[in-house]
Coordinates of N, CA, C and O and ligand atoms in Angstrom, one line a residue:
X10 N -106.5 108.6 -63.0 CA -106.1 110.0 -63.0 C -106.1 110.6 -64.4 O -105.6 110.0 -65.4
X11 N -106.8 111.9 -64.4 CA -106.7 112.7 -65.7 C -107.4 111.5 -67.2 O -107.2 111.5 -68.4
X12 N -108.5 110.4 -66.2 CA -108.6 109.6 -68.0 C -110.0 110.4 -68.3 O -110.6 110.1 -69.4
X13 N -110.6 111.5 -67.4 CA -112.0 111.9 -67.5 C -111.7 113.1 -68.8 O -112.6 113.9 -69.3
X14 N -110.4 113.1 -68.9 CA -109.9 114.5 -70.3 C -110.7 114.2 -71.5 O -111.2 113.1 -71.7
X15 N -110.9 115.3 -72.3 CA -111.3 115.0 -73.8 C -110.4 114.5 -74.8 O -109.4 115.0 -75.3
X16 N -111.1 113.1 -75.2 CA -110.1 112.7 -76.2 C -110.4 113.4 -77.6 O -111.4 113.6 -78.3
X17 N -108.7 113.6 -77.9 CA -108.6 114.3 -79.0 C -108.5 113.4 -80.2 O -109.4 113.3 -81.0
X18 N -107.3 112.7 -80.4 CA -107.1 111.3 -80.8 C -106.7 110.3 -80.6 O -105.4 110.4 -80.4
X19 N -107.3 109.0 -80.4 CA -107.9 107.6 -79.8 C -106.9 106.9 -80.1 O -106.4 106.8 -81.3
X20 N -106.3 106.2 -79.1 CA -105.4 104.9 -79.0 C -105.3 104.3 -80.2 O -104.3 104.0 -80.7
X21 N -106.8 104.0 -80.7 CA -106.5 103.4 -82.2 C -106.3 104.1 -83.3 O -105.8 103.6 -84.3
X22 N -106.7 105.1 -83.1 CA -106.2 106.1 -84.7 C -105.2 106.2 -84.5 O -104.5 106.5 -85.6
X23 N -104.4 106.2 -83.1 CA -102.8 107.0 -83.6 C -101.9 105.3 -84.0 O -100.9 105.2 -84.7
X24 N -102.5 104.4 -83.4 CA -101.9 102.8 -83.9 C -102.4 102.7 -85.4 O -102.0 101.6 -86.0
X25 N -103.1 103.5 -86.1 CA -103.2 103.2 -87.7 C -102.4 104.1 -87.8 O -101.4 103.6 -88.4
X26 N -102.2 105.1 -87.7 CA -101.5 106.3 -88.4 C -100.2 106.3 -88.0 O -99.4 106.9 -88.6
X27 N -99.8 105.3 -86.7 CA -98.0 105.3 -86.6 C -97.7 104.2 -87.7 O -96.9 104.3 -88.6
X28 N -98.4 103.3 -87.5 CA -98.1 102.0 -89.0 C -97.6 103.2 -90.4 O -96.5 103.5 -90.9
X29 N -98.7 103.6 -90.7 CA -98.4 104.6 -92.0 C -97.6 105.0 -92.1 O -97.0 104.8 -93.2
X30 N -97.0 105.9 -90.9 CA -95.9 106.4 -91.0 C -94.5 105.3 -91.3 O -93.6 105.4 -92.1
X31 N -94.6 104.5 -90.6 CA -93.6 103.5 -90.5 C -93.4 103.1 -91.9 O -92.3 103.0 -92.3
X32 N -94.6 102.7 -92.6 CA -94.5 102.1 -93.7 C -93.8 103.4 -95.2 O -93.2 103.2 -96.2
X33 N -94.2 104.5 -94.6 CA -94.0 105.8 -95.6 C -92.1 105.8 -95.2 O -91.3 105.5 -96.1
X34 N -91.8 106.1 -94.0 CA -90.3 105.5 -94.2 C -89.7 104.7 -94.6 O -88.7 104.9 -95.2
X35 N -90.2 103.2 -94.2 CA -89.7 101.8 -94.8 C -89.3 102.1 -96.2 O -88.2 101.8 -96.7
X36 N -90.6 102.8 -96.9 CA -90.6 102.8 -98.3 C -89.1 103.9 -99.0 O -88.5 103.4 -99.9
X37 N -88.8 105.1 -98.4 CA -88.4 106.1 -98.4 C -86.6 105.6 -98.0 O -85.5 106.0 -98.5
X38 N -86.7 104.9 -97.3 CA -85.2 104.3 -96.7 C -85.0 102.7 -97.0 O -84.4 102.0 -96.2
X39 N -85.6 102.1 -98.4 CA -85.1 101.0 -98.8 C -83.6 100.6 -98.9 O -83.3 99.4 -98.8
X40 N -82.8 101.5 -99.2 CA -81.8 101.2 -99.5 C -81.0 102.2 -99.0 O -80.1 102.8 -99.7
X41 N -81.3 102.6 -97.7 CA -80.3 103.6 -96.8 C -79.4 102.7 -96.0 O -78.5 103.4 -95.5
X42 N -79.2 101.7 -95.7 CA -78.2 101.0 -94.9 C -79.4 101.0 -93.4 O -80.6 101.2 -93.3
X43 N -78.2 100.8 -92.3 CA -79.1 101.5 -91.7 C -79.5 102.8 -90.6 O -78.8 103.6 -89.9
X44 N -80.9 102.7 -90.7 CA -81.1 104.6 -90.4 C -81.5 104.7 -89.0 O -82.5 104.1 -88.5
X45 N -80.6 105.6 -88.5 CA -80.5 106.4 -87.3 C -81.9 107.2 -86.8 O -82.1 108.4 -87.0
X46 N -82.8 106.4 -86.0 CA -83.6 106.9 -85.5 C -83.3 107.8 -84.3 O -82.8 107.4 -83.2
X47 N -83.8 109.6 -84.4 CA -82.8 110.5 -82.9 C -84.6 110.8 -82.3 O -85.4 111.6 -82.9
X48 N -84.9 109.9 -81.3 CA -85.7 110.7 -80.8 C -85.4 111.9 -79.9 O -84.2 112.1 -79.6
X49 N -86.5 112.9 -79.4 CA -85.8 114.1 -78.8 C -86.8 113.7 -77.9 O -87.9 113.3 -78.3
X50 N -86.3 113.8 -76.3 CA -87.1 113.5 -75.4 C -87.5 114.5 -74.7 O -87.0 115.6 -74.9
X51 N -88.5 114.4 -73.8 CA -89.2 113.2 -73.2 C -89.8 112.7 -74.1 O -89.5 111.6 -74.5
X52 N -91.1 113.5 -74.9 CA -92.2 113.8 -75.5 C -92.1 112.7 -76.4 O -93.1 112.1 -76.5
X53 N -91.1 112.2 -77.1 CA -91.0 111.5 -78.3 C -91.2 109.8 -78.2 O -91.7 108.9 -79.0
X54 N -90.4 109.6 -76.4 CA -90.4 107.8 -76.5 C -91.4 106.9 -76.1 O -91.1 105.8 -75.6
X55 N -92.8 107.3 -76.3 CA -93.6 106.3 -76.6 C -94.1 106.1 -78.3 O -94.3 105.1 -78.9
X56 N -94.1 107.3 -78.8 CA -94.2 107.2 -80.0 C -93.0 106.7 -80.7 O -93.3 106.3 -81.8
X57 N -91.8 106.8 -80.4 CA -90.6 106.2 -81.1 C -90.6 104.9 -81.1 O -90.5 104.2 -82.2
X58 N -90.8 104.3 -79.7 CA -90.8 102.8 -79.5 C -91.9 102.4 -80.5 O -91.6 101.9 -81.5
X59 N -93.2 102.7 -80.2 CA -94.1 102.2 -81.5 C -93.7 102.3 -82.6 O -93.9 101.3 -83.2
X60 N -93.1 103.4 -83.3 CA -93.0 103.5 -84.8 C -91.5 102.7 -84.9 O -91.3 102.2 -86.0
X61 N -90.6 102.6 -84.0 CA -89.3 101.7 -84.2 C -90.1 100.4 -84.3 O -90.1 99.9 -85.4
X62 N -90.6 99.8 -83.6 CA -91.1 98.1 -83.9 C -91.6 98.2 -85.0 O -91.7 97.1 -85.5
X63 N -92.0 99.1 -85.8 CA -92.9 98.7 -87.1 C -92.2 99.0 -88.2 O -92.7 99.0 -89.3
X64 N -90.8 99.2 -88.0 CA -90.3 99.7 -89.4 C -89.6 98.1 -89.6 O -89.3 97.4 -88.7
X65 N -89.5 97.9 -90.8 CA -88.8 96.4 -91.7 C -87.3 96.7 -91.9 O -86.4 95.9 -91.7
X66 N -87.1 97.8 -92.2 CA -85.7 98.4 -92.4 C -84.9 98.3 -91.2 O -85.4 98.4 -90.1
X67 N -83.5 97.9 -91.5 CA -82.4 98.1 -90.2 C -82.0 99.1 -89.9 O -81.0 99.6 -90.3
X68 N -82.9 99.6 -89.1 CA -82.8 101.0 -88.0 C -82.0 101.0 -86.7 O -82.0 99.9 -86.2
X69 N -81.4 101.9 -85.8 CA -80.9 101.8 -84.6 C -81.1 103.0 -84.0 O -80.5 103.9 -84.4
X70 N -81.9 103.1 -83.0 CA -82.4 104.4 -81.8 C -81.2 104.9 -80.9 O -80.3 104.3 -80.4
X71 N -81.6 106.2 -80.9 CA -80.9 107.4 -80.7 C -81.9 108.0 -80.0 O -83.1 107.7 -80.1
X72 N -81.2 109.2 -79.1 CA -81.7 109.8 -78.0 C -81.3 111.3 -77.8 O -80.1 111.4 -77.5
X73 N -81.9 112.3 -77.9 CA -81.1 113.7 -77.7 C -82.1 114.5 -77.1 O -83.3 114.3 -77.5
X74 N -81.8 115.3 -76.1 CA -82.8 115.8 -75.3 C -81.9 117.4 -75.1 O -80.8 117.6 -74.9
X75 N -83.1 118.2 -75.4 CA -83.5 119.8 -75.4 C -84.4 119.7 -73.7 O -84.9 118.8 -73.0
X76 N -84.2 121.2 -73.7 CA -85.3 122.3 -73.0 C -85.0 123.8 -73.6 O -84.0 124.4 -73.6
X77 N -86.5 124.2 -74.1 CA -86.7 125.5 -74.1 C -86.3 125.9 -73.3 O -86.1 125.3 -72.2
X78 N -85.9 127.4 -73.6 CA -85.7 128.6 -73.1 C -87.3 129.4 -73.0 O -88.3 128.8 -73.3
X79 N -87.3 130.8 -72.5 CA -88.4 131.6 -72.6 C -89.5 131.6 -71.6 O -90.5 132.3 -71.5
X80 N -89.2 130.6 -70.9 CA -90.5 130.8 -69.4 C -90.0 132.2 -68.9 O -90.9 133.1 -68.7
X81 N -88.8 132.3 -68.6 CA -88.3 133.4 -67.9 C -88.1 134.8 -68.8 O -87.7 134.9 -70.0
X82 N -88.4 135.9 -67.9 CA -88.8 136.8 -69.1 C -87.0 137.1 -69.7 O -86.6 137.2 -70.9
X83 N -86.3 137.2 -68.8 CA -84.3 137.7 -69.1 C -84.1 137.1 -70.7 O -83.4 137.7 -71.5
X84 N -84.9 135.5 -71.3 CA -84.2 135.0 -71.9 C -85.0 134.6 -73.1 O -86.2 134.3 -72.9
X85 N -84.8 134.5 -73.7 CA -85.1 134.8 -75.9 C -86.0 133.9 -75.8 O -85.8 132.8 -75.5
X86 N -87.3 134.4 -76.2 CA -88.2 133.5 -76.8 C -87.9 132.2 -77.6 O -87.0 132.5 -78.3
X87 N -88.1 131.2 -77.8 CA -87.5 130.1 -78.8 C -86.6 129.9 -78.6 O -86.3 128.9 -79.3
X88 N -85.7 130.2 -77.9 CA -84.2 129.3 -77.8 C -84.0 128.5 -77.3 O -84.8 128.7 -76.4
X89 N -83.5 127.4 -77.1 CA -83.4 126.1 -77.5 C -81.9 125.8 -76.7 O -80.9 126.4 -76.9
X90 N -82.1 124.9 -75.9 CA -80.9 124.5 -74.9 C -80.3 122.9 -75.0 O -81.2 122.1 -74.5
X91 N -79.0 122.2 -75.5 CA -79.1 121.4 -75.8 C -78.5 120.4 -74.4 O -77.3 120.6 -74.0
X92 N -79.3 119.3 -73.8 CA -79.2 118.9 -72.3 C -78.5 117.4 -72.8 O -77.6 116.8 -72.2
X93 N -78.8 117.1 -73.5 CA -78.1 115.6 -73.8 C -77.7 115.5 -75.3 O -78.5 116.0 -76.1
X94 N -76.7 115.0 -75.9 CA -76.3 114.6 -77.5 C -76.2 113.2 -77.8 O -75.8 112.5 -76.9
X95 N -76.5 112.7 -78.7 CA -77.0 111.3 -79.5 C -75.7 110.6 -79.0 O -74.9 111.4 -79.3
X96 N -75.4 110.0 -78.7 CA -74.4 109.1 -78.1 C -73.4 109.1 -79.2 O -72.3 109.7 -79.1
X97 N -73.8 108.4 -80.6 CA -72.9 108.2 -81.8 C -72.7 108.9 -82.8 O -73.7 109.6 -82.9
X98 N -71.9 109.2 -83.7 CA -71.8 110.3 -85.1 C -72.7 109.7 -85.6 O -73.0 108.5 -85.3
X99 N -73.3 110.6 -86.6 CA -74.1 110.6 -87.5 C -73.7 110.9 -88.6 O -74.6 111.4 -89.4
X100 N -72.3 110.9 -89.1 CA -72.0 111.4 -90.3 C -72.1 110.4 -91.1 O -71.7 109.3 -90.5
X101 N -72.6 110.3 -92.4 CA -72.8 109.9 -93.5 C -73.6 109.0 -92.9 O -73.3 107.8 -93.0
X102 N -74.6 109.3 -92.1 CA -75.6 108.2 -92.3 C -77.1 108.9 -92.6 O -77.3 110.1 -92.9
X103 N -78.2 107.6 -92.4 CA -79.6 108.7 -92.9 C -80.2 108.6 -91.3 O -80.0 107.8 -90.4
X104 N -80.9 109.9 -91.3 CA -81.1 110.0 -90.3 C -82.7 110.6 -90.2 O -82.9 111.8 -90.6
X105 N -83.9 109.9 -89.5 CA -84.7 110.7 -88.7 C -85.3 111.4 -87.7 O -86.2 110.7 -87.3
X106 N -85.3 112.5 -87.1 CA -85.5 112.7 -86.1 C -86.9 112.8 -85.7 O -87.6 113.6 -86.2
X107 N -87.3 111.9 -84.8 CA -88.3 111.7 -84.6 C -89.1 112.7 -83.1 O -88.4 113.0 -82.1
X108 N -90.2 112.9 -83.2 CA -90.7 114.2 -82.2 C -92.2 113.8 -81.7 O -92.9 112.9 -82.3
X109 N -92.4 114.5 -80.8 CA -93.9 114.5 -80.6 C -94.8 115.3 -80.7 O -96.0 115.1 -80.4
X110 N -94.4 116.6 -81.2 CA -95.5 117.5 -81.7 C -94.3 119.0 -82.2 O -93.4 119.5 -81.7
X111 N -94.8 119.3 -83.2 CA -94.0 120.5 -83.6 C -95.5 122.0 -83.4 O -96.5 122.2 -83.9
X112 N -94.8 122.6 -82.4 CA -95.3 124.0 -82.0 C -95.1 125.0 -82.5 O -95.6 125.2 -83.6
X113 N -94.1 126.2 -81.6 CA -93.6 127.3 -82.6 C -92.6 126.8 -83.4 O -92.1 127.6 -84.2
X114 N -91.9 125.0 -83.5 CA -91.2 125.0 -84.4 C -89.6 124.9 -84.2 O -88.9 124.1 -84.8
X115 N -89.2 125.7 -83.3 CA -88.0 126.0 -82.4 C -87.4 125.2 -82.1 O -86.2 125.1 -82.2
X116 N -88.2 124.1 -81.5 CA -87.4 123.1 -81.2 C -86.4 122.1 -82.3 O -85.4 121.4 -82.2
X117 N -87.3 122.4 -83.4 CA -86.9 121.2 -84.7 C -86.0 122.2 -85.2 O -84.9 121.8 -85.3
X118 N -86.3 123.3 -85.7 CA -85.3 124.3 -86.8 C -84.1 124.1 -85.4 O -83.0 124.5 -85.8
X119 N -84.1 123.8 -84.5 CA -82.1 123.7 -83.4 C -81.8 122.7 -84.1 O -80.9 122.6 -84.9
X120 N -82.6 121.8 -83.7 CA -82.1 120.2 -83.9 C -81.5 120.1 -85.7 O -80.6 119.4 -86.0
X121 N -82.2 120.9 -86.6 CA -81.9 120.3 -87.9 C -80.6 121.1 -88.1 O -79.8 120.5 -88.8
X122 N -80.3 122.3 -87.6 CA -79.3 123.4 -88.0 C -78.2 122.0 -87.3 O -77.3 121.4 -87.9
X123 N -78.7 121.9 -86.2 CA -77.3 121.4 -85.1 C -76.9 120.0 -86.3 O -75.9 120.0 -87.0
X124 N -77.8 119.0 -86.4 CA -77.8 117.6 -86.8 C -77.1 118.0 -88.5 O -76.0 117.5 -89.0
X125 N -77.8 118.6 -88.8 CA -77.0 119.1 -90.7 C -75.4 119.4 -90.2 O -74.4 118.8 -90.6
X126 N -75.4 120.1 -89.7 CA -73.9 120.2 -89.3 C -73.0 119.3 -89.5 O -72.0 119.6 -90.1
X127 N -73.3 118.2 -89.1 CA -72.6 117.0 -88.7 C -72.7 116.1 -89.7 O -72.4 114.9 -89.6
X128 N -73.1 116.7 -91.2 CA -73.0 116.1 -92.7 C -73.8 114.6 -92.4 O -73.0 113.8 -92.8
X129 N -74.7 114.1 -92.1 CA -75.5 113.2 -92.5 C -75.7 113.0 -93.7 O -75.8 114.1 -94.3
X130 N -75.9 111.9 -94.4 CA -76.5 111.7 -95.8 C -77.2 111.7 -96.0 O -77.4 111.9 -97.2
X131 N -78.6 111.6 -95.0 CA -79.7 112.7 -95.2 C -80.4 112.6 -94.0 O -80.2 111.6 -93.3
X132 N -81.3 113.5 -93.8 CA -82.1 114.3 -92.6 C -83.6 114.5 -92.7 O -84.1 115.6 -93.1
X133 N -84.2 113.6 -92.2 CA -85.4 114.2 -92.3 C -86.1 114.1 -91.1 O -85.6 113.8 -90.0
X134 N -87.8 114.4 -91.3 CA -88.2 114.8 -89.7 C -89.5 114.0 -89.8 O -90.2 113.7 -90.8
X135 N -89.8 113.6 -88.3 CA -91.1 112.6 -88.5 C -91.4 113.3 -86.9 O -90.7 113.3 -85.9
X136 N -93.0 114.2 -87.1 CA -93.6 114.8 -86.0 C -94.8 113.9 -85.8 O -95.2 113.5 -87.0
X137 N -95.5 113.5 -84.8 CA -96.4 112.6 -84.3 C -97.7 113.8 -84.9 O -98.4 113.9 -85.8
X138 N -97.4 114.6 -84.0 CA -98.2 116.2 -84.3 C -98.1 117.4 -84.8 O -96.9 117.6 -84.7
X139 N -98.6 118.2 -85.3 CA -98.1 119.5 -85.5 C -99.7 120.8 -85.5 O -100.9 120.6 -85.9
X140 N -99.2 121.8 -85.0 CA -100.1 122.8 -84.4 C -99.8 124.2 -85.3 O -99.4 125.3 -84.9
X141 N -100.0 123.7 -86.9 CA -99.5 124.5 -87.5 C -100.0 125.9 -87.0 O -99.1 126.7 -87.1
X142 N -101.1 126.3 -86.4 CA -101.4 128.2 -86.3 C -100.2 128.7 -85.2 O -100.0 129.8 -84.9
X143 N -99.5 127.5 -84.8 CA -98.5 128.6 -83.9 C -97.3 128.2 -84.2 O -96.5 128.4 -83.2
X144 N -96.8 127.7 -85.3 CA -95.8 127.8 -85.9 C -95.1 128.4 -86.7 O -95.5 128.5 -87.8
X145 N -93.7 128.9 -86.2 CA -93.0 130.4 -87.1 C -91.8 129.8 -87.4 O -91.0 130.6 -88.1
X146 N -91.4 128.9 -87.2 CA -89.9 128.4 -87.3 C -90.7 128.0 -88.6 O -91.9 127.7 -88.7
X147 N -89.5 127.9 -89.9 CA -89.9 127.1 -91.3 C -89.3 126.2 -91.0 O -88.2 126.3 -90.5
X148 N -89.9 125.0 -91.1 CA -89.5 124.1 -90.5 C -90.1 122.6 -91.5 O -91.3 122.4 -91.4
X149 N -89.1 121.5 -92.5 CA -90.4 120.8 -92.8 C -90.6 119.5 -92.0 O -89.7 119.0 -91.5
X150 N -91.9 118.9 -92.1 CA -92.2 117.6 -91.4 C -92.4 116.8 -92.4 O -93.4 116.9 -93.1
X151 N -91.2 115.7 -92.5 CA -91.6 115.0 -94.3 C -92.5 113.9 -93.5 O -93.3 113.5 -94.3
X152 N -92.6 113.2 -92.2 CA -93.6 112.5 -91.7 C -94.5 113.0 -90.6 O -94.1 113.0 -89.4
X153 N -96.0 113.7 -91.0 CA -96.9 113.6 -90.1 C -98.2 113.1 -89.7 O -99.2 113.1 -90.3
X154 N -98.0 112.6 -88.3 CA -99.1 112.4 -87.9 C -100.1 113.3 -88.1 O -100.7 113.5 -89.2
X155 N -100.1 113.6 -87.4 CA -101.6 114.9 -87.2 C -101.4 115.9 -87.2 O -100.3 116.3 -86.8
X156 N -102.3 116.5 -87.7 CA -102.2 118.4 -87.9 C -103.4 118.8 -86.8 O -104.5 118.5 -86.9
X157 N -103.0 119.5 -85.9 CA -104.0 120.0 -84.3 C -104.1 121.0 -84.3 O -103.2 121.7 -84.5
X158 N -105.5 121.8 -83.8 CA -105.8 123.2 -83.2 C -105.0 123.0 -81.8 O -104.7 122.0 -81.1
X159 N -104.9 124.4 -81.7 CA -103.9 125.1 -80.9 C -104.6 125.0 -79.4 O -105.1 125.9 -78.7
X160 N -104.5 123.4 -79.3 CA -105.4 123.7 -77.7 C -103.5 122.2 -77.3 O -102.7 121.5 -77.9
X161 N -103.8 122.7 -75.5 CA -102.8 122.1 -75.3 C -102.8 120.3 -74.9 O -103.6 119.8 -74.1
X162 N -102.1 119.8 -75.5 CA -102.5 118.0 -75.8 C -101.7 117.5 -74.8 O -100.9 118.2 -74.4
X163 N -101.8 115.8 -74.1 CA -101.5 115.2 -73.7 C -101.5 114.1 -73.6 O -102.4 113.8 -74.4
X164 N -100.9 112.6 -72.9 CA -101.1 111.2 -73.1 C -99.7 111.4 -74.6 O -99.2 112.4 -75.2
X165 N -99.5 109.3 -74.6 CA -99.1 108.9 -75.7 C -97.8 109.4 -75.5 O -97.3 110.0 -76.5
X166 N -96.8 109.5 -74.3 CA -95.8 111.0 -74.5 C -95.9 112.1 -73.9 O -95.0 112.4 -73.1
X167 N -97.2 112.9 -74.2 CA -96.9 114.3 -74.0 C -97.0 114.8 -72.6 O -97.8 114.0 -72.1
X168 N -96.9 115.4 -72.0 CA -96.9 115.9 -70.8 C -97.3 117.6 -70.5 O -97.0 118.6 -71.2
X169 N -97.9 117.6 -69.3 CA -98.4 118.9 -68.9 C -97.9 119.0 -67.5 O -98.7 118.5 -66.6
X170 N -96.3 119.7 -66.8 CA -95.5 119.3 -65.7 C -95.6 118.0 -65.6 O -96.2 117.6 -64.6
X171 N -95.0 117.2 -66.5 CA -94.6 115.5 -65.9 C -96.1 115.1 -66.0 O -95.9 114.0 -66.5
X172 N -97.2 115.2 -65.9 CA -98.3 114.9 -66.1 C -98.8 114.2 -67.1 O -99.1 114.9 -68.1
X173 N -99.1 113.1 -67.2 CA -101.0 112.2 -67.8 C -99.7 112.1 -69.2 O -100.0 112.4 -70.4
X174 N -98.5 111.6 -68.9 CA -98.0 111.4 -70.0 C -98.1 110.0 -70.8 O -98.2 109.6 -72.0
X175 N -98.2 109.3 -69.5 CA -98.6 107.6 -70.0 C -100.3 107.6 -70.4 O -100.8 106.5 -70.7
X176 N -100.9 108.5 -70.4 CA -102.2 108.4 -71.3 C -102.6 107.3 -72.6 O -102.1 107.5 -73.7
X177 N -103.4 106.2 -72.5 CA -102.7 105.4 -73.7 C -103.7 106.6 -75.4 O -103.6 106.4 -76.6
X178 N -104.4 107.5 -74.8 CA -105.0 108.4 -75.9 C -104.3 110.1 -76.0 O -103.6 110.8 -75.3
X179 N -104.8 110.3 -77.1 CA -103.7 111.9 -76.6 C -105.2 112.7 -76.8 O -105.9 112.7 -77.8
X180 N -105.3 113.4 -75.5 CA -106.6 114.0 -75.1 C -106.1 115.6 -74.8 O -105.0 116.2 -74.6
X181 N -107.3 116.0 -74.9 CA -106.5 117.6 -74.8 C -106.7 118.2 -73.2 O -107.5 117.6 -72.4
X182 N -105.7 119.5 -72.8 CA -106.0 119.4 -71.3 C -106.4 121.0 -71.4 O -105.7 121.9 -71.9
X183 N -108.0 121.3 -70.4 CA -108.2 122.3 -71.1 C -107.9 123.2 -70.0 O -107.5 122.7 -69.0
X184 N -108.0 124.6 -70.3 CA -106.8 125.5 -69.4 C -107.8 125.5 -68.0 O -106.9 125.8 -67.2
X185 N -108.6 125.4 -67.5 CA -109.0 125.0 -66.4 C -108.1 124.0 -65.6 O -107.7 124.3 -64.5
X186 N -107.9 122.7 -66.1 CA -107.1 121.5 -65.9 C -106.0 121.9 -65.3 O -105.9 121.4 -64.2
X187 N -105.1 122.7 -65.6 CA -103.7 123.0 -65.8 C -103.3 123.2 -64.3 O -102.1 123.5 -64.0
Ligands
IMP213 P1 -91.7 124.0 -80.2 O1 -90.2 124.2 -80.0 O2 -92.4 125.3 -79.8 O3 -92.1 123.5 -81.6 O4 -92.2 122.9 -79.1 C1 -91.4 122.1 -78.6 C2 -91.9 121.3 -77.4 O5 -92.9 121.9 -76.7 C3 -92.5 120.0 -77.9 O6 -91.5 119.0 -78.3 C4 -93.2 119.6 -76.7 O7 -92.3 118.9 -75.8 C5 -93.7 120.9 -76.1 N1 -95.2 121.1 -76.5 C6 -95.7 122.0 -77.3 N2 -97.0 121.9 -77.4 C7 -97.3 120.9 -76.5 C8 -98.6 120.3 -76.1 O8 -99.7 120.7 -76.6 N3 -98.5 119.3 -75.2 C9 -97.4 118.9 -74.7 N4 -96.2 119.4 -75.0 C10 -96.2 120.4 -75.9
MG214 MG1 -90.8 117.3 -77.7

């Protein structure tokens, strides 16, 4: 099902480029104690689990799950609905929030306003993806994967209605597909 999609990028590039990442934090959080990985789900827990096994540092996974707002016309573009919270405080600890693709952005500028709140010792963001032409939220990604044209992606995570999420490639699904 859905493996006849165009691949965007290959099972193995994104397994060189989660190492990197992994290793770019390891480096960055030598001496953070240890750091609070928040994936935001769905989108994020195949790439979390990958980049969690590869980090050397004593890390412990976290879970916080959003849904957009804005399908419906009544209700604000970009707003951001918070459906689940990280089980444990996060104060004074280091913290990554880990994602699967940053779009208009919206999603991460909630999470960092909400998570800064809560005085962490520090905060940063690790996006698998990002589609900079349709992003408006300032928003920064101190770890990224890939930078993508604005076509819509899938596999690895991502999904199109619950769809072709277990993809082991992230292929694009073109609006015919949909
Ligand atoms: P943002 O708030 O607009 O940055 O996007 C937030 C969420 O939209 C992401 O975390 C994804 O869950 C979803 N999303 C955006 N673009 C794509 C895509 O191309 N494929 C799958 N999900 C996407
Ligand atoms: Mg997401």
């Amino acid at each position: 099902m859905g493996n006849d999609l165009p691949v965007l990028i290959s099972a193995a590039a994104i397994d060189r480029r989660v190492t990197e990442l992994a290793e770019a934090i390891d480096e960055d959080h030598a001496d953070a104690g240890t750091l609070v990985l928040v994936g935001v789900l769905k989108g994020s827990f195949i790439f979390l689990a990958d980049l969690a096994r590869r980090l050397r540092i004593p890390h412990r996974v976290e879970f916080i799950a959003v849904s957009s707002y804005g399908s419906l016309e009544s209700e604000q573009p970009g707003a951001v609905r918070l459906l689940m919270d990280v089980r444990h405080p996060i104060a004074g600890q280091h913290v990554v929030v880990v994602e699967d693709i940053v779009d208009t952005g919206s999603t991460l500028d909630y999470l960092l306003r909400l998570l800064a709140a809560r005085n962490p010792s520090s905060l940063k963001t690790c996006s698998l993806l990002h589609k900079p032409e349709r992003t408006k939220a300032d928003v920064t990604i101190d770890y990224l994967g890939f930078t993508i044209p604005d076509v819509w992606v899938v596999g690895y995570g991502l999904d199109f209605a619950e769809r072709h999420r277990t993809l082991p490639d992230i292929c694009e699904l073109p609006p015919d597909r949909r």
